Structures are given as structure tokens and as C-alpha cells.
């Protein structure tokens, strides 16, 4: 009888653990990421202080060279029961006027993996890009 109770308890624990979703990854910033020439940068703030679930993207053109700075931020969520979800946004700071450009809202659901790219642009050209490791919204 004692053995049956132990087996039942272990079985219940295994079934409960299997049905409990894995805990979400905590937010992780993508700190300053610079173009390959160092002319500009982007910062991804994964959880804006005072505004839970809001992300802030800051783009800075650091050089007066007739080129702006382009950033692409993509959120990716892999859901085992559906195809992978992708959500992407573009941001630009067109000139070195002494101010960076920032945008803040809830761009991605919590737990999305976030990938960032920063480049120089002028006209239709986009060059000198740098890509980042993964952050988390």
C-alpha cells in the first residue's frame, strides 16, 4: 500500500511538472551596438523603468557625414503549436544634430527573443551594418 502511494505521488508530480509551462526568460537589454564604422549606434532597453512590458529603442547618429543611422529590431517567438512569429520595426536618426531619437511602447510580447541590426544609410543605400546577440523583451 505504501509503495502504491509513493508511485501515485511520483506520477502526480511528473504530470504536474510536464503540464506547467516553462518560466519565461527575464528581460535582457541589447546594450549600445555600433555600426562597423562607429558612426552611429542603437540601444534596446527591454523593460523601460516605470513602464513594465514597454521597450525603448534609441538610435544615435554620432558623425556629421551626410549619412543617417538605421536600426532594425526584430522580435521572434517560437511557439511549438504554431509557426514561428516574427515582428520587426525600423527606426532612423537622419542626422548628427546633437540629439538621439527614441521610441517607447510595448513593441513585443514579454519573452520574445529580440535581434538588433544597426547600419548607416544615405539615399537608398544601407551599409556598414552590425548585428547583435539576442536580447529578450
Tab-separated table of C-alpha atoms in Angstrom:
chain	number	residue	atom	x	y	z
A	1	UNK	CA	0.000	0.000	0.000
A	2	UNK	CA	2.810	2.352	0.887
A	3	UNK	CA	4.513	1.586	-2.438
A	4	UNK	CA	1.304	2.422	-4.379
A	5	UNK	CA	1.024	5.733	-2.545
A	6	UNK	CA	4.643	6.571	-3.410
A	7	UNK	CA	4.131	5.660	-7.089
A	8	UNK	CA	0.934	7.735	-7.204
A	9	UNK	CA	2.719	10.739	-5.648
A	10	UNK	CA	5.640	10.489	-8.079
A	11	UNK	CA	3.288	10.108	-11.057
A	12	UNK	CA	1.273	13.150	-9.972
A	13	UNK	CA	4.447	15.216	-9.571
A	14	UNK	CA	5.697	14.215	-13.042
A	15	UNK	CA	2.346	15.002	-14.674
A	16	UNK	CA	2.133	18.362	-12.881
A	17	UNK	CA	5.684	19.307	-13.911
A	18	UNK	CA	5.012	18.323	-17.527
A	19	UNK	CA	1.833	20.415	-17.688
A	20	UNK	CA	3.363	23.520	-16.086
A	21	UNK	CA	4.707	25.927	-18.710
A	22	UNK	CA	8.396	26.779	-18.560
A	23	UNK	CA	9.088	30.085	-16.904
A	24	UNK	CA	9.591	32.990	-19.276
A	25	UNK	CA	13.039	34.419	-19.753
A	26	UNK	CA	13.591	37.693	-17.905
A	27	UNK	CA	14.029	40.869	-19.968
A	28	UNK	CA	17.541	41.396	-21.350
A	29	UNK	CA	18.788	44.635	-22.906
A	30	UNK	CA	20.873	44.886	-26.041
A	31	UNK	CA	23.388	47.495	-24.928
A	32	UNK	CA	24.925	50.046	-27.281
A	33	UNK	CA	25.544	48.416	-30.640
A	34	UNK	CA	27.647	50.460	-33.081
A	35	UNK	CA	27.840	50.463	-36.861
A	36	UNK	CA	31.002	48.863	-38.251
A	37	UNK	CA	32.481	52.352	-38.752
A	38	UNK	CA	31.427	53.618	-35.302
A	39	UNK	CA	29.382	56.423	-36.863
A	40	UNK	CA	26.169	55.560	-35.038
A	41	UNK	CA	24.571	53.252	-32.521
A	42	UNK	CA	21.359	51.736	-31.217
A	43	UNK	CA	20.296	50.712	-27.694
A	44	UNK	CA	17.433	48.317	-26.930
A	45	UNK	CA	16.007	48.748	-23.415
A	46	UNK	CA	13.964	45.605	-22.782
A	47	UNK	CA	11.888	46.790	-19.828
A	48	UNK	CA	11.630	50.567	-19.557
A	49	UNK	CA	11.834	51.654	-15.923
A	50	UNK	CA	8.422	52.613	-14.621
A	51	UNK	CA	6.650	51.083	-17.628
A	52	UNK	CA	6.633	47.273	-17.352
A	53	UNK	CA	6.486	45.455	-20.696
A	54	UNK	CA	7.496	48.606	-22.606
A	55	UNK	CA	10.627	48.560	-24.747
A	56	UNK	CA	12.627	51.649	-25.671
A	57	UNK	CA	14.764	51.890	-28.784
A	58	UNK	CA	17.294	54.721	-29.032
A	59	UNK	CA	19.144	55.472	-32.283
A	60	UNK	CA	22.050	57.941	-32.448
A	61	UNK	CA	23.876	59.407	-35.422
A	62	UNK	CA	27.295	60.290	-33.994
A	63	UNK	CA	29.064	61.683	-37.044
A	64	UNK	CA	28.380	64.589	-39.397
A	65	UNK	CA	28.977	62.798	-42.695
A	66	UNK	CA	25.762	63.162	-44.710
A	67	UNK	CA	24.596	59.712	-43.613
A	68	UNK	CA	21.897	58.744	-41.149
A	69	UNK	CA	21.642	55.736	-38.855
A	70	UNK	CA	19.151	52.943	-39.488
A	71	UNK	CA	18.173	50.322	-36.911
A	72	UNK	CA	16.049	47.230	-37.410
A	73	UNK	CA	14.679	45.484	-34.336
A	74	UNK	CA	13.012	42.099	-34.736
A	75	UNK	CA	11.154	40.091	-32.129
A	76	UNK	CA	10.907	36.330	-32.597
A	77	UNK	CA	8.729	33.920	-30.641
A	78	UNK	CA	8.809	30.203	-31.243
A	79	UNK	CA	5.532	28.550	-30.361
A	80	UNK	CA	5.520	24.746	-30.570
A	81	UNK	CA	1.843	24.692	-31.588
A	82	UNK	CA	2.110	27.258	-34.398
A	83	UNK	CA	4.644	28.651	-36.858
A	84	UNK	CA	7.325	30.987	-35.597
A	85	UNK	CA	6.082	34.557	-35.102
A	86	UNK	CA	8.231	37.468	-36.343
A	87	UNK	CA	7.581	41.148	-35.675
A	88	UNK	CA	10.009	43.809	-36.946
A	89	UNK	CA	10.340	47.587	-36.745
A	90	UNK	CA	12.618	50.140	-38.436
A	91	UNK	CA	13.993	53.247	-36.736
A	92	UNK	CA	16.101	56.116	-38.148
A	93	UNK	CA	18.101	59.051	-36.901
A	94	UNK	CA	18.666	61.061	-40.090
A	95	UNK	CA	21.399	63.432	-38.934
A	96	UNK	CA	24.011	64.285	-36.336
A	97	UNK	CA	22.114	67.199	-34.812
A	98	UNK	CA	23.241	66.594	-31.236
A	99	UNK	CA	20.160	64.572	-30.319
A	100	UNK	CA	19.370	60.879	-30.497
A	101	UNK	CA	15.922	59.630	-31.481
A	102	UNK	CA	13.958	57.379	-29.103
A	103	UNK	CA	10.698	55.453	-29.287
A	104	UNK	CA	8.993	53.606	-26.444
A	105	UNK	CA	5.934	51.362	-26.389
A	106	UNK	CA	5.063	47.703	-25.988
A	107	UNK	CA	6.611	46.538	-29.281
A	108	UNK	CA	6.934	42.850	-28.360
A	109	UNK	CA	5.160	40.420	-26.070
A	110	UNK	CA	7.149	39.550	-22.960
A	111	UNK	CA	9.602	36.753	-23.579
A	112	UNK	CA	10.159	37.420	-27.293
A	113	UNK	CA	13.750	36.969	-28.404
A	114	UNK	CA	14.956	40.288	-29.850
A	115	UNK	CA	17.615	40.769	-32.526
A	116	UNK	CA	19.013	44.174	-33.456
A	117	UNK	CA	20.825	45.488	-36.534
A	118	UNK	CA	22.331	48.963	-36.931
A	119	UNK	CA	23.615	50.460	-40.210
A	120	UNK	CA	24.481	53.695	-41.963
A	121	UNK	CA	22.087	54.855	-44.671
A	122	UNK	CA	22.076	57.508	-47.343
A	123	UNK	CA	19.539	57.624	-50.132
A	124	UNK	CA	18.513	54.022	-50.789
A	125	UNK	CA	21.853	52.585	-49.648
A	126	UNK	CA	22.256	50.749	-46.355
A	127	UNK	CA	25.814	49.723	-45.444
A	128	UNK	CA	28.326	49.222	-42.611
A	129	UNK	CA	25.883	47.085	-40.619
A	130	UNK	CA	26.471	45.344	-37.323
A	131	UNK	CA	24.233	42.632	-35.893
A	132	UNK	CA	23.704	41.742	-32.275
A	133	UNK	CA	23.360	38.822	-29.979
A	134	UNK	CA	19.915	38.116	-28.640
A	135	UNK	CA	18.069	40.250	-26.139
A	136	UNK	CA	14.688	39.440	-24.567
A	137	UNK	CA	11.596	41.668	-24.470
